[in-house]
Amino acid sequence: MTAYILHLAILVGIHIILAVSLNLIIGYAGQVSLGHAAFYGIGAYVSALLALHLAAPFLLCLAAAGLVAGVCGLGLGLPTLRLKEDYLAIVTLGFGVIVDIILLNLGITGGPDGLVGIPAPVILGLSFRPQPRFLALTALLTLLVLALAAALVRSYHGRALRAIRDHEVTAQVLGINTPAYKVAVFTLAAALAGLAGSLYAHYITFINPESFGLHTSILVLSMVILGGMGSLMGSVVGAFLLTVLPELFRQFKDYQDLAYGALLVTLLIFRPQGLLGGGKLSLKFLRQGG
Amino acid sequence: MVNRPACLPARETDTQPGRLGFPMFVQQLINGLTTGSAYALIALGYTMIYGILGLINFAQGELYMCGAFVAVLLLATGQVGLVGAFLAGMLAAALLGVALERVAFRPLRGSHPLVPLLSAIGASIFLQSLALLLFGPSDRPFPVQLEFRTVEVAGLPVSSLQGLILLTALGFMALLLVFVRYTRYGKAIIACALDRDTARLMGINVDRMVALTFLVGSALSGAAGILMAMYYNATYPRMGLLPGLKAFSAAILGGVGNIPGAIVGGLLLGVAESLGAAYLSSGYKDAVAFVILILVLLLRPQGILRGKGH
C-alpha cells in the first residue's frame, strides 16, 4: 500500500512538471500546444537511449533529455509560432503524430515494443532505485521547476507573456518582441517536458510510444484547464486530481475519457478560468473565498 | 486513446513499392484521389465553419465517424437500402453538427479564441469515447457486399468502387458550389463570412446562417465517413481522428475559408499521401500530411488559393 502511494506521488510529481510547462505556453503566452507529450516522449527516449547504449550517468541523460526536447521545441516553434492559435494547435498535434510515427518506425527506438531495462538513476554513487529516494528526487526536481516557473511569471518577462496572451497587437505596440517571447517560452516548456520524460523513463524502466501519444497530450491539457489556465498552483492541483482521481475510480475506467471530454466543455462554458484560475500565482483565492 | 495510424486497413498499399512504372503510378494516383475526395469533403466543413466563425471545429472527424456509424448500423438491420442509409447517415451527422454548435460553440462566442478551440477538443474526446462505449472498439465491416470489378477507363484499371466514391464525392462538391453561389441561403452564408455585422444589418439572421453552415458542413463530413467506411470496409470509433486532422491540413493547403481551395487541397493531399506511401515508405504514410502542413505554413501560409483566414 505504501509502495502504491509512493508510486502515485512520483507520478503526480512528473505530471506537475508536465502541466506547469504546458501552462506556461497556454496560460501565460496564450498559445495552444496539443503535442506536449511528444516532447515528453523525446526526453524519455533520449535519456533511455543514452543510458542503455552509452551507459551515460543519469544527470547527463537528464540534461540531454531536456536539451534535445528543447531543441526540438525551438525547431518546431521558430516556423510555427507566427501562426494564429488555432493553426498552432493543429501543427503541434501533427507534430505529435509525426513523433509517434517515428518512434513506431525507427529501429533504434524499438518500434511498438519500446525500450526495456532502463537503469535507475545513480547520482554520486547513490542509487535512486528505492521508491522513497526516487520520490525525493522527483519532488526536488518538481520544486525546482515550480520555482523557476514562479520566478519567470513574476518577472518582467512573465508580464510580457501575459500581455501577449491578452492582446498580441497591443503587446507588440508596447515594444515587446512577441515572436521571440513565444519561441522562448515554447522552447523552455519543451525542455521541461523533456526532463519529465527522463524522470519517467528511469522510474518506470520500460517505455513504448503508447505513453507519449495524443492521449497523454490531452491528459496534460485537461490538467491545465481543470486547474486553471494561468495559475501555477492550479496546474499542481490539476495534475494531482487527474492523477489520483482516475486511480480512485478505477472501476469506471471505461468512462474516463468520456468524463474528460464532458469536463472540458462544461468547465470552459461555466468556469473557463478553471478551479484556481485568474492568472495569479497566489493563494489569495483561499482568503477571498474564490 | 493512442492513435495507432498503422492499424488503418490500408487497401491501397498492396502494390509493392519496388515495382515502379506507369501503371502503378496511375493506380496510386487514383487511390490518392479516392481518399483525397474524402479529405476534400471534410475540409469543406472546416473551411466553411472557419469562414463564418473564424474557428476550427475540432470535432469534424467525429461527425465523419457519426455518419459512418449511423449508415452502417442502419444497413446492418437489413431494413434500409443503401441510398436511404447514406442519406440517414448524412442527416445524423448534420444534426449532430448543429447540436455541437449549440452546446460547445455558441455559449463561448466572443471569448478568447483559445476557449472555443479547447471546448471543441473536449467535444471531440467526448464523442469519440461515447462511440467507444456504445459500439465497442472493434472494426465493423460494411454490411452490404457491393459487387465491384475493375473497369478499364482509357486503358487504365479503375475499380468501380473507387469510381463510385469519386463520382459521389465530386457530385456533393458540385452541389455545394451551386448552393453557395446561386441560392439565397448560400449567398447569405458568404455574406456572413465576409462581414458578420454588415450581414446582420442587411437583415440576415446570422445565428441561423451559422447553424446552416454547421448543418451543411457536417452533412458533407458524414458523407465522407460513409464513403470511406465502404472503401476501407471498416467503421470504428477512432476512424475520424486522422482523416479529420488531415482534412484540416488540406483546408490550410487550399487556403482556409476558400471553398474551391478545400477541394483542391483535399485531392492534392490524398494524392501526395498515396504517392508518398508508395514511393517513399508506407510506415510514414500518415506523417506525409503533417509534413506538408508544416511546409505550407512555412512557405505559403495563405494556401494555394488565397484564403480568408490568415
Coordinates of C-alpha atoms in Angstrom, one line a residue:
Chain A
M1 CA 0.0 0.0 0.0
T2 CA 2.8 2.4 0.9
A3 CA 4.5 1.4 -2.3
Y4 CA 1.4 2.3 -4.2
I5 CA 1.1 5.7 -2.6
L6 CA 4.7 6.4 -3.3
H7 CA 4.2 5.4 -6.9
L8 CA 1.2 7.7 -7.2
A9 CA 3.2 10.5 -5.6
I10 CA 6.0 10.1 -8.1
L11 CA 3.6 10.2 -11.0
V12 CA 1.9 13.3 -9.5
G13 CA 5.4 15.0 -9.5
I14 CA 6.1 14.1 -13.1
H15 CA 2.6 15.3 -14.1
I16 CA 3.1 18.5 -12.3
I17 CA 6.2 19.3 -14.3
L18 CA 4.3 18.5 -17.5
A19 CA 1.2 20.6 -16.5
V20 CA 3.3 23.5 -15.3
S21 CA 5.3 23.6 -18.5
L22 CA 2.2 23.4 -20.7
N23 CA 0.6 26.1 -18.6
L24 CA 3.5 28.4 -19.4
I25 CA 2.6 28.0 -23.1
I26 CA -1.2 28.1 -22.8
G27 CA -2.0 30.1 -19.7
Y28 CA 0.8 32.6 -19.9
A29 CA 1.7 33.0 -23.5
G30 CA -1.8 32.2 -24.8
Q31 CA -0.6 29.7 -27.4
V32 CA -2.0 26.1 -27.7
S33 CA 0.1 23.1 -27.8
L34 CA -1.5 19.8 -28.5
G35 CA 1.7 17.9 -28.9
H36 CA 3.2 18.3 -25.5
A37 CA 3.5 14.6 -25.0
A38 CA 5.8 14.5 -28.0
F39 CA 8.5 16.5 -26.1
Y40 CA 7.9 14.3 -23.0
G41 CA 8.5 11.3 -25.3
I42 CA 11.6 12.7 -26.9
G43 CA 13.0 13.4 -23.4
A44 CA 12.2 9.8 -22.3
Y45 CA 13.7 8.2 -25.4
V46 CA 16.8 10.3 -25.5
S47 CA 17.5 9.7 -21.8
A48 CA 16.8 5.9 -22.1
L49 CA 18.9 5.5 -25.2
L50 CA 21.9 7.3 -23.7
A51 CA 21.7 5.2 -20.6
L52 CA 21.2 1.9 -22.4
H53 CA 23.8 2.4 -25.3
L54 CA 26.4 4.7 -23.8
A55 CA 25.9 3.9 -20.1
A56 CA 25.8 7.6 -19.6
P57 CA 25.3 8.8 -16.0
F58 CA 21.8 9.9 -15.0
L59 CA 22.5 13.6 -14.7
L60 CA 23.9 13.7 -18.2
C61 CA 20.9 11.7 -19.5
L62 CA 18.6 14.2 -17.7
A63 CA 20.4 17.2 -19.1
A64 CA 20.5 15.7 -22.6
A65 CA 16.7 14.9 -22.4
G66 CA 15.9 18.5 -21.6
L67 CA 18.3 19.8 -24.2
V68 CA 17.2 17.7 -27.1
A69 CA 13.5 18.3 -26.3
G70 CA 14.2 22.0 -26.0
V71 CA 16.0 22.0 -29.4
C72 CA 13.0 20.2 -30.9
G73 CA 10.7 22.7 -29.4
L74 CA 12.8 25.5 -30.8
G75 CA 12.8 23.8 -34.2
L76 CA 9.0 23.5 -34.2
G77 CA 8.4 26.9 -32.6
L78 CA 10.5 29.0 -34.9
P79 CA 8.5 28.5 -38.1
T80 CA 5.1 28.0 -36.5
L81 CA 4.7 30.4 -33.6
R82 CA 4.0 33.2 -36.0
L83 CA 0.7 31.5 -36.7
K84 CA -2.6 32.0 -35.1
E85 CA -3.5 29.9 -32.0
D86 CA -5.7 27.5 -33.9
Y87 CA -3.2 26.8 -36.6
L88 CA -0.6 26.2 -34.0
A89 CA -2.9 23.7 -32.3
I90 CA -3.1 21.6 -35.4
V91 CA 0.6 21.9 -36.2
T92 CA 1.6 20.8 -32.7
L93 CA -1.0 18.0 -32.9
G94 CA 0.5 17.0 -36.3
F95 CA 4.0 17.1 -34.7
G96 CA 2.8 14.8 -32.0
V97 CA 1.5 12.3 -34.6
I98 CA 4.8 12.6 -36.6
V99 CA 6.9 11.9 -33.4
D100 CA 4.6 9.0 -32.6
I101 CA 5.0 7.5 -36.1
I102 CA 8.8 8.0 -36.0
L103 CA 9.1 6.3 -32.6
L104 CA 7.0 3.4 -34.0
N105 CA 9.1 3.0 -37.2
L106 CA 12.7 3.7 -36.2
G107 CA 14.9 0.7 -35.4
I108 CA 16.8 2.3 -32.5
T109 CA 13.6 3.1 -30.6
G110 CA 12.4 -0.5 -30.6
G111 CA 9.2 0.2 -32.6
P112 CA 6.0 -0.6 -30.8
D113 CA 7.8 -2.7 -28.2
G114 CA 9.8 0.3 -27.0
L115 CA 12.8 0.1 -24.7
V116 CA 13.3 -2.1 -21.7
G117 CA 15.7 -2.3 -18.8
I118 CA 16.4 1.4 -18.4
P119 CA 18.6 1.7 -15.4
A120 CA 17.5 3.5 -12.2
P121 CA 19.2 6.9 -11.6
V122 CA 22.6 6.8 -9.8
I123 CA 24.0 10.2 -8.6
L124 CA 27.4 10.2 -7.0
G125 CA 27.2 6.5 -6.3
L126 CA 23.8 6.8 -4.7
S127 CA 21.2 4.7 -6.4
F128 CA 17.7 6.0 -6.6
R129 CA 16.0 2.7 -7.3
P130 CA 14.3 2.6 -3.8
Q131 CA 11.0 4.4 -4.2
P132 CA 11.3 6.9 -1.3
R133 CA 14.6 8.1 -2.8
F134 CA 13.1 8.4 -6.2
L135 CA 10.2 10.3 -4.8
A136 CA 12.7 12.7 -3.1
L137 CA 14.5 13.2 -6.4
T138 CA 11.2 13.8 -8.2
A139 CA 10.0 16.2 -5.5
L140 CA 13.3 18.1 -5.7
L141 CA 13.0 18.5 -9.5
T142 CA 9.3 19.4 -9.3
L143 CA 10.0 22.1 -6.8
L144 CA 12.9 23.4 -8.9
V145 CA 10.6 23.6 -11.9
L146 CA 7.9 25.3 -9.9
A147 CA 10.3 27.8 -8.5
L148 CA 11.7 28.5 -12.0
A149 CA 8.2 28.9 -13.4
A150 CA 7.1 31.1 -10.5
A151 CA 10.2 33.3 -10.9
L152 CA 9.5 33.6 -14.6
V153 CA 5.9 34.5 -14.4
R154 CA 6.5 37.1 -11.7
S155 CA 9.3 38.8 -13.7
Y156 CA 9.2 41.4 -16.4
H157 CA 9.2 38.5 -18.9
G158 CA 6.2 37.0 -17.3
R159 CA 4.3 40.2 -17.6
A160 CA 5.3 40.4 -21.2
L161 CA 4.0 36.9 -21.8
R162 CA 0.6 37.8 -20.3
A163 CA 0.4 40.9 -22.4
I164 CA 0.9 38.7 -25.5
R165 CA -1.8 36.4 -24.3
D166 CA -4.3 39.2 -23.6
H167 CA -3.6 41.2 -26.7
E168 CA -0.8 40.4 -29.0
V169 CA -1.0 43.6 -31.1
T170 CA -1.0 45.8 -28.1
A171 CA 1.9 43.9 -26.7
Q172 CA 3.8 44.5 -30.0
V173 CA 2.9 48.2 -29.9
L174 CA 4.4 48.4 -26.4
G175 CA 7.7 47.2 -27.9
I176 CA 7.5 43.5 -26.8
N177 CA 9.2 41.2 -29.3
T178 CA 6.3 38.8 -29.3
P179 CA 7.7 36.1 -31.7
A180 CA 10.9 35.9 -29.7
Y181 CA 8.9 35.6 -26.4
K182 CA 6.6 32.9 -27.8
V183 CA 9.5 30.9 -29.2
A184 CA 11.5 31.2 -26.0
V185 CA 8.6 30.0 -23.7
F186 CA 7.8 27.2 -26.1
T187 CA 11.4 26.0 -26.1
L188 CA 11.6 26.3 -22.3
A189 CA 8.3 24.3 -21.9
A190 CA 9.5 21.6 -24.3
A191 CA 12.8 21.3 -22.4
L192 CA 10.9 20.9 -19.1
A193 CA 8.7 18.3 -20.6
G194 CA 11.9 16.5 -21.7
L195 CA 13.1 16.5 -18.1
A196 CA 9.8 14.9 -17.1
G197 CA 10.2 12.3 -19.8
S198 CA 13.7 11.4 -18.5
L199 CA 12.4 11.0 -14.9
Y200 CA 9.5 8.8 -16.2
A201 CA 11.8 6.6 -18.3
H202 CA 14.2 6.0 -15.4
Y203 CA 11.4 5.4 -13.0
I204 CA 9.3 3.0 -15.0
T205 CA 12.3 1.5 -16.7
F206 CA 10.2 0.5 -19.7
I207 CA 8.9 2.9 -22.3
N208 CA 7.0 2.5 -25.6
P209 CA 5.3 5.0 -27.8
E210 CA 1.9 4.4 -26.2
S211 CA 2.8 6.6 -23.2
F212 CA 3.6 9.6 -25.4
G213 CA 0.7 9.8 -27.8
L214 CA -2.2 12.2 -28.2
H215 CA -3.9 10.7 -25.2
T216 CA -1.2 12.0 -22.9
S217 CA -1.1 15.4 -24.5
I218 CA -4.9 15.7 -23.9
L219 CA -4.5 14.5 -20.3
V220 CA -1.9 17.2 -19.6
L221 CA -4.1 19.8 -21.3
S222 CA -7.1 18.7 -19.1
M223 CA -4.9 19.2 -16.0
V224 CA -4.0 22.7 -17.1
I225 CA -7.6 23.6 -17.9
L226 CA -9.1 22.0 -14.8
G227 CA -6.6 23.7 -12.5
G228 CA -6.9 27.0 -14.4
M229 CA -5.0 28.5 -17.3
G230 CA -2.5 31.0 -16.0
S231 CA -2.3 29.6 -12.5
L232 CA 0.7 27.6 -11.4
M233 CA -1.0 26.4 -8.2
G234 CA -3.9 25.4 -10.5
S235 CA -1.6 23.2 -12.5
V236 CA -0.4 21.5 -9.4
V237 CA -3.9 20.8 -8.3
G238 CA -5.0 19.7 -11.8
A239 CA -2.1 17.3 -12.0
F240 CA -2.8 15.9 -8.6
L241 CA -6.5 15.5 -9.2
L242 CA -6.2 13.9 -12.7
T243 CA -3.5 11.5 -11.4
V244 CA -5.2 10.4 -8.2
L245 CA -8.9 10.5 -9.2
P246 CA -8.6 8.0 -12.1
E247 CA -6.9 5.7 -9.6
L248 CA -9.8 6.1 -7.1
F249 CA -12.4 5.4 -9.8
R250 CA -10.6 2.5 -11.4
Q251 CA -13.8 0.6 -11.9
F252 CA -15.1 3.4 -14.1
K253 CA -12.0 3.3 -16.3
D254 CA -14.1 3.0 -19.5
Y255 CA -15.8 6.2 -18.7
Q256 CA -12.6 8.2 -18.1
D257 CA -12.2 9.8 -21.5
L258 CA -15.9 10.5 -21.7
A259 CA -15.7 12.3 -18.4
Y260 CA -12.6 14.3 -19.6
G261 CA -14.4 15.4 -22.7
A262 CA -17.5 16.5 -20.8
L263 CA -15.4 18.1 -18.1
L264 CA -13.5 20.2 -20.6
V265 CA -16.6 21.5 -22.4
T266 CA -18.5 22.2 -19.1
L267 CA -15.6 23.9 -17.5
L268 CA -14.9 26.1 -20.5
I269 CA -18.6 27.2 -20.6
F270 CA -19.2 27.7 -16.9
R271 CA -15.8 28.3 -15.4
P272 CA -13.2 29.0 -18.1
Q273 CA -10.7 30.1 -15.5
G274 CA -10.6 26.6 -14.1
L275 CA -10.6 25.8 -10.4
L276 CA -7.9 28.3 -9.4
G277 CA -7.6 30.5 -12.5
G278 CA -7.4 34.2 -12.7
G279 CA -3.8 34.5 -13.7
K280 CA -2.5 34.9 -10.2
L281 CA 0.1 32.8 -8.6
S282 CA -1.0 33.1 -5.1
L283 CA -3.3 31.5 -2.5
K284 CA -5.3 34.7 -2.4
F285 CA -8.3 32.8 -3.7
L286 CA -8.4 30.9 -0.4
R287 CA -8.6 34.1 1.6
Q288 CA -11.1 35.7 -0.7
G289 CA -13.2 32.5 -0.9
G290 CA -12.8 32.1 -4.6
Chain B
M1 CA -6.7 6.5 -26.7
V2 CA -3.4 6.3 -28.6
N3 CA -3.6 7.0 -32.2
R4 CA -2.4 3.9 -34.0
P5 CA -2.3 5.1 -37.6
A6 CA -0.6 1.8 -38.7
C7 CA -3.8 -0.2 -37.9
L8 CA -5.8 1.5 -40.6
P9 CA -6.6 -1.2 -43.1
A10 CA -4.9 0.4 -46.0
R11 CA -6.3 -1.3 -49.0
E12 CA -4.3 0.9 -51.4
T13 CA -0.8 -0.1 -50.2
D14 CA -1.0 -3.6 -51.6
T15 CA 1.2 -2.7 -54.5
Q16 CA 4.9 -3.2 -53.8
P17 CA 6.9 -0.1 -53.7
G18 CA 9.7 -1.9 -55.5
R19 CA 7.8 -2.2 -58.8
L20 CA 7.6 1.2 -60.2
G21 CA 6.3 2.1 -63.6
F22 CA 3.4 3.9 -65.1
P23 CA 0.5 1.6 -64.3
M24 CA 1.4 1.7 -60.6
F25 CA 1.8 5.4 -60.7
V26 CA -1.7 5.8 -62.2
Q27 CA -3.1 3.3 -59.7
Q28 CA -1.6 5.3 -56.8
L29 CA -2.9 8.5 -58.3
I30 CA -6.4 7.0 -58.4
N31 CA -6.1 5.7 -54.8
G32 CA -4.9 9.1 -53.8
L33 CA -7.8 10.9 -55.5
T34 CA -10.3 8.5 -53.8
T35 CA -9.1 9.1 -50.2
G36 CA -8.4 12.7 -51.2
S37 CA -12.1 13.2 -52.2
A38 CA -13.0 12.3 -48.6
Y39 CA -10.4 14.7 -47.2
A40 CA -11.9 17.4 -49.5
L41 CA -15.4 16.8 -48.2
I42 CA -14.3 17.1 -44.6
A43 CA -12.1 20.1 -45.5
L44 CA -15.1 21.8 -46.9
G45 CA -16.8 21.7 -43.5
Y46 CA -13.7 23.1 -41.8
T47 CA -13.3 25.8 -44.3
M48 CA -16.9 26.9 -44.3
I49 CA -17.1 27.0 -40.5
Y50 CA -13.8 28.8 -40.3
G51 CA -15.0 31.2 -42.9
I52 CA -18.1 32.2 -40.9
L53 CA -17.0 31.9 -37.3
G54 CA -13.2 32.1 -37.6
L55 CA -12.7 29.0 -35.5
I56 CA -11.8 25.4 -36.1
N57 CA -14.4 22.8 -35.4
F58 CA -12.1 20.2 -33.9
A59 CA -14.8 17.6 -33.8
Q60 CA -15.2 17.5 -37.6
G61 CA -13.6 14.0 -37.6
E62 CA -16.3 12.8 -35.1
L63 CA -19.0 13.9 -37.5
Y64 CA -17.4 11.8 -40.2
M65 CA -17.4 8.8 -37.7
C66 CA -21.1 9.5 -36.8
G67 CA -22.2 9.5 -40.4
A68 CA -20.4 6.2 -41.0
F69 CA -21.8 4.5 -37.9
V70 CA -25.4 5.5 -38.5
A71 CA -25.3 4.3 -42.1
V72 CA -23.6 1.0 -41.2
L73 CA -25.9 0.3 -38.3
L74 CA -29.0 1.0 -40.4
L75 CA -27.7 -1.1 -43.2
A76 CA -27.0 -3.9 -40.8
T77 CA -30.7 -4.1 -39.8
G78 CA -31.4 -5.1 -43.4
Q79 CA -34.5 -2.8 -43.4
V80 CA -32.9 0.1 -45.1
G81 CA -31.5 0.4 -48.6
L82 CA -28.0 1.8 -49.4
V83 CA -29.3 5.2 -50.6
G84 CA -31.6 5.5 -47.6
A85 CA -28.9 4.6 -45.1
F86 CA -26.5 7.0 -46.8
L87 CA -28.9 9.9 -46.5
A88 CA -29.8 9.0 -42.9
G89 CA -26.1 9.0 -42.1
M90 CA -25.6 12.4 -43.6
L91 CA -28.7 13.7 -41.7
A92 CA -27.4 12.3 -38.4
A93 CA -24.0 13.9 -38.9
A94 CA -25.7 17.2 -39.8
L95 CA -27.9 17.2 -36.8
L96 CA -25.0 16.3 -34.5
G97 CA -23.1 19.2 -36.0
V98 CA -25.9 21.7 -35.3
A99 CA -26.2 20.3 -31.7
L100 CA -22.4 20.7 -31.3
E101 CA -22.6 24.3 -32.4
R102 CA -25.3 25.0 -29.8
V103 CA -23.6 23.2 -26.9
A104 CA -19.9 23.7 -27.5
F105 CA -19.5 26.9 -29.6
R106 CA -22.4 29.3 -29.2
P107 CA -22.1 29.8 -25.4
L108 CA -18.4 30.7 -26.0
R109 CA -18.8 33.2 -28.8
G110 CA -16.8 36.4 -28.0
S111 CA -14.4 34.8 -25.6
H112 CA -10.7 34.4 -26.1
P113 CA -10.1 32.3 -29.3
L114 CA -8.4 29.6 -27.3
V115 CA -11.6 28.8 -25.4
P116 CA -13.9 27.5 -28.2
L117 CA -10.9 25.6 -29.7
L118 CA -10.3 23.8 -26.4
S119 CA -14.0 23.2 -26.0
A120 CA -14.2 21.7 -29.4
I121 CA -11.3 19.4 -28.4
G122 CA -13.4 18.4 -25.4
A123 CA -16.4 17.7 -27.5
S124 CA -14.3 15.6 -29.8
I125 CA -12.9 13.5 -27.0
F126 CA -16.4 13.1 -25.6
L127 CA -18.0 11.9 -28.8
Q128 CA -15.1 9.5 -29.5
S129 CA -15.3 7.9 -26.1
L130 CA -19.1 7.8 -26.3
A131 CA -18.9 5.9 -29.6
L132 CA -16.3 3.6 -28.0
L133 CA -18.8 2.9 -25.1
L134 CA -21.8 2.4 -27.4
F135 CA -20.2 0.5 -30.2
G136 CA -17.0 -1.1 -28.8
P137 CA -13.5 -0.7 -30.1
S138 CA -13.6 -3.3 -32.9
D139 CA -13.9 -2.6 -36.6
R140 CA -17.3 -3.2 -38.2
P141 CA -17.3 -4.3 -41.8
F142 CA -19.6 -2.6 -44.3
P143 CA -22.8 -4.7 -44.1
V144 CA -23.6 -4.7 -47.8
Q145 CA -21.4 -6.6 -50.1
L146 CA -21.1 -4.4 -53.1
E147 CA -20.3 -6.1 -56.4
F148 CA -17.3 -4.4 -57.8
R149 CA -15.0 -5.2 -60.6
T150 CA -12.1 -3.4 -62.3
V151 CA -13.1 -1.5 -65.4
E152 CA -10.8 -0.1 -68.0
V153 CA -11.0 3.7 -68.4
A154 CA -8.9 4.9 -71.3
G155 CA -6.7 1.8 -70.9
L156 CA -6.2 2.3 -67.1
P157 CA -7.6 0.0 -64.5
V158 CA -10.1 1.6 -62.1
S159 CA -12.0 -0.3 -59.5
S160 CA -15.7 0.6 -59.9
L161 CA -15.9 1.2 -56.1
Q162 CA -13.3 3.9 -56.4
G163 CA -15.2 5.3 -59.4
L164 CA -18.4 5.4 -57.4
I165 CA -16.8 7.0 -54.4
L166 CA -15.1 9.7 -56.6
L167 CA -18.2 10.5 -58.5
T168 CA -20.3 10.7 -55.4
A169 CA -17.8 13.0 -53.7
L170 CA -17.4 15.2 -56.7
G171 CA -21.2 15.4 -57.1
F172 CA -21.5 16.6 -53.5
M173 CA -18.8 19.2 -54.1
A174 CA -20.6 20.4 -57.2
L175 CA -23.8 20.6 -55.3
L176 CA -22.2 22.7 -52.6
L177 CA -20.6 25.1 -55.1
V178 CA -24.0 25.6 -56.7
F179 CA -25.7 26.0 -53.3
V180 CA -23.1 28.7 -52.2
R181 CA -23.0 30.6 -55.5
Y182 CA -26.6 30.5 -56.7
T183 CA -29.0 30.2 -53.8
R184 CA -30.3 32.8 -51.4
Y185 CA -29.1 30.9 -48.3
G186 CA -25.7 30.1 -49.9
K187 CA -25.1 33.8 -50.7
A188 CA -26.2 34.7 -47.1
I189 CA -23.6 32.4 -45.7
I190 CA -20.9 34.0 -47.8
A191 CA -22.2 37.4 -46.7
C192 CA -21.8 36.4 -43.1
A193 CA -18.3 35.1 -43.8
L194 CA -17.3 38.4 -45.4
D195 CA -18.7 40.6 -42.7
R196 CA -20.9 39.4 -40.0
D197 CA -22.1 42.8 -38.8
T198 CA -22.9 44.2 -42.2
A199 CA -24.8 40.9 -43.0
R200 CA -26.8 41.4 -39.8
L201 CA -27.6 44.9 -40.9
M202 CA -28.8 43.6 -44.2
G203 CA -31.4 41.6 -42.4
I204 CA -29.6 38.2 -42.4
N205 CA -30.2 36.1 -39.3
V206 CA -26.5 35.4 -38.6
D207 CA -27.2 32.7 -35.9
R208 CA -29.4 30.8 -38.4
M209 CA -26.7 31.0 -41.0
V210 CA -24.1 29.7 -38.6
A211 CA -26.3 26.8 -37.8
L212 CA -26.9 26.2 -41.5
T213 CA -23.2 26.2 -42.1
F214 CA -22.7 23.6 -39.5
L215 CA -25.6 21.6 -40.9
V216 CA -24.1 21.6 -44.5
G217 CA -20.5 21.1 -43.4
S218 CA -21.4 18.3 -41.1
A219 CA -23.5 16.5 -43.6
L220 CA -20.6 16.6 -46.0
S221 CA -18.3 15.2 -43.4
G222 CA -20.8 12.5 -42.7
A223 CA -20.9 11.6 -46.4
A224 CA -17.2 11.3 -46.4
G225 CA -17.3 9.0 -43.5
I226 CA -19.8 6.7 -45.2
L227 CA -17.8 6.6 -48.4
M228 CA -14.6 5.7 -46.5
A229 CA -16.4 3.1 -44.5
M230 CA -17.3 1.5 -47.8
Y231 CA -13.7 1.9 -49.2
Y232 CA -11.8 0.6 -46.2
N233 CA -14.6 -1.8 -45.2
A234 CA -14.2 -0.7 -41.6
T235 CA -16.1 1.5 -39.2
Y236 CA -14.7 2.2 -35.7
P237 CA -14.9 4.9 -33.1
R238 CA -11.5 6.4 -33.8
M239 CA -11.9 6.4 -37.6
G240 CA -12.4 10.2 -37.7
L241 CA -9.2 11.2 -35.9
L242 CA -6.6 11.0 -38.6
P243 CA -8.9 11.9 -41.6
G244 CA -10.1 14.9 -39.6
L245 CA -6.6 16.2 -38.9
K246 CA -5.5 15.5 -42.5
A247 CA -8.6 17.3 -43.8
F248 CA -7.6 20.3 -41.7
S249 CA -4.2 20.2 -43.4
A250 CA -6.0 20.1 -46.7
A251 CA -8.1 23.1 -45.8
I252 CA -4.9 25.0 -44.9
L253 CA -3.2 23.8 -48.1
G254 CA -6.0 25.1 -50.2
G255 CA -6.4 28.3 -48.2
V256 CA -8.6 28.4 -45.1
G257 CA -12.0 29.9 -45.9
N258 CA -11.7 29.2 -49.6
I259 CA -14.2 26.7 -50.8
P260 CA -12.6 25.6 -54.1
G261 CA -9.3 25.7 -52.2
A262 CA -10.6 23.0 -49.8
I263 CA -11.5 20.7 -52.7
V264 CA -8.1 21.2 -54.5
G265 CA -6.2 20.9 -51.2
G266 CA -8.0 17.6 -50.2
L267 CA -7.4 16.0 -53.6
L268 CA -3.8 17.1 -53.6
L269 CA -3.2 15.9 -50.1
G270 CA -4.7 12.5 -50.9
V271 CA -2.5 12.1 -54.0
A272 CA 0.6 13.2 -52.1
E273 CA 0.0 10.8 -49.3
S274 CA -0.7 7.9 -51.7
L275 CA 2.4 8.6 -53.8
G276 CA 4.5 9.2 -50.6
A277 CA 3.4 5.8 -49.2
A278 CA 4.2 4.0 -52.5
Y279 CA 7.5 5.6 -53.4
L280 CA 9.0 6.6 -50.0
S281 CA 7.8 4.5 -47.1
S282 CA 4.4 3.1 -46.2
G283 CA 5.3 3.3 -42.5
Y284 CA 5.4 7.0 -42.7
K285 CA 2.3 7.4 -44.8
D286 CA 0.3 9.2 -42.0
A287 CA 3.2 11.7 -41.5
V288 CA 3.1 13.0 -45.1
A289 CA 0.0 15.2 -44.5
F290 CA 1.6 16.8 -41.5
V291 CA 4.9 17.4 -43.1
I292 CA 3.0 19.1 -46.0
L293 CA 1.0 21.1 -43.4
I294 CA 4.2 22.4 -41.7
L295 CA 5.8 23.2 -45.1
V296 CA 2.7 25.1 -46.4
L297 CA 2.6 27.1 -43.2
L298 CA 6.2 27.9 -43.6
L299 CA 6.3 28.8 -47.3
R300 CA 2.8 29.9 -48.2
P301 CA 0.6 30.3 -45.1
Q302 CA -2.3 31.7 -47.1
G303 CA -2.6 28.4 -49.0
I304 CA -2.5 27.6 -52.7
L305 CA -5.7 29.6 -53.4
R306 CA -5.6 32.6 -51.1
G307 CA -7.8 32.0 -48.1
K308 CA -9.7 34.5 -46.0
G309 CA -8.3 33.4 -42.6
H310 CA -4.6 34.0 -42.0

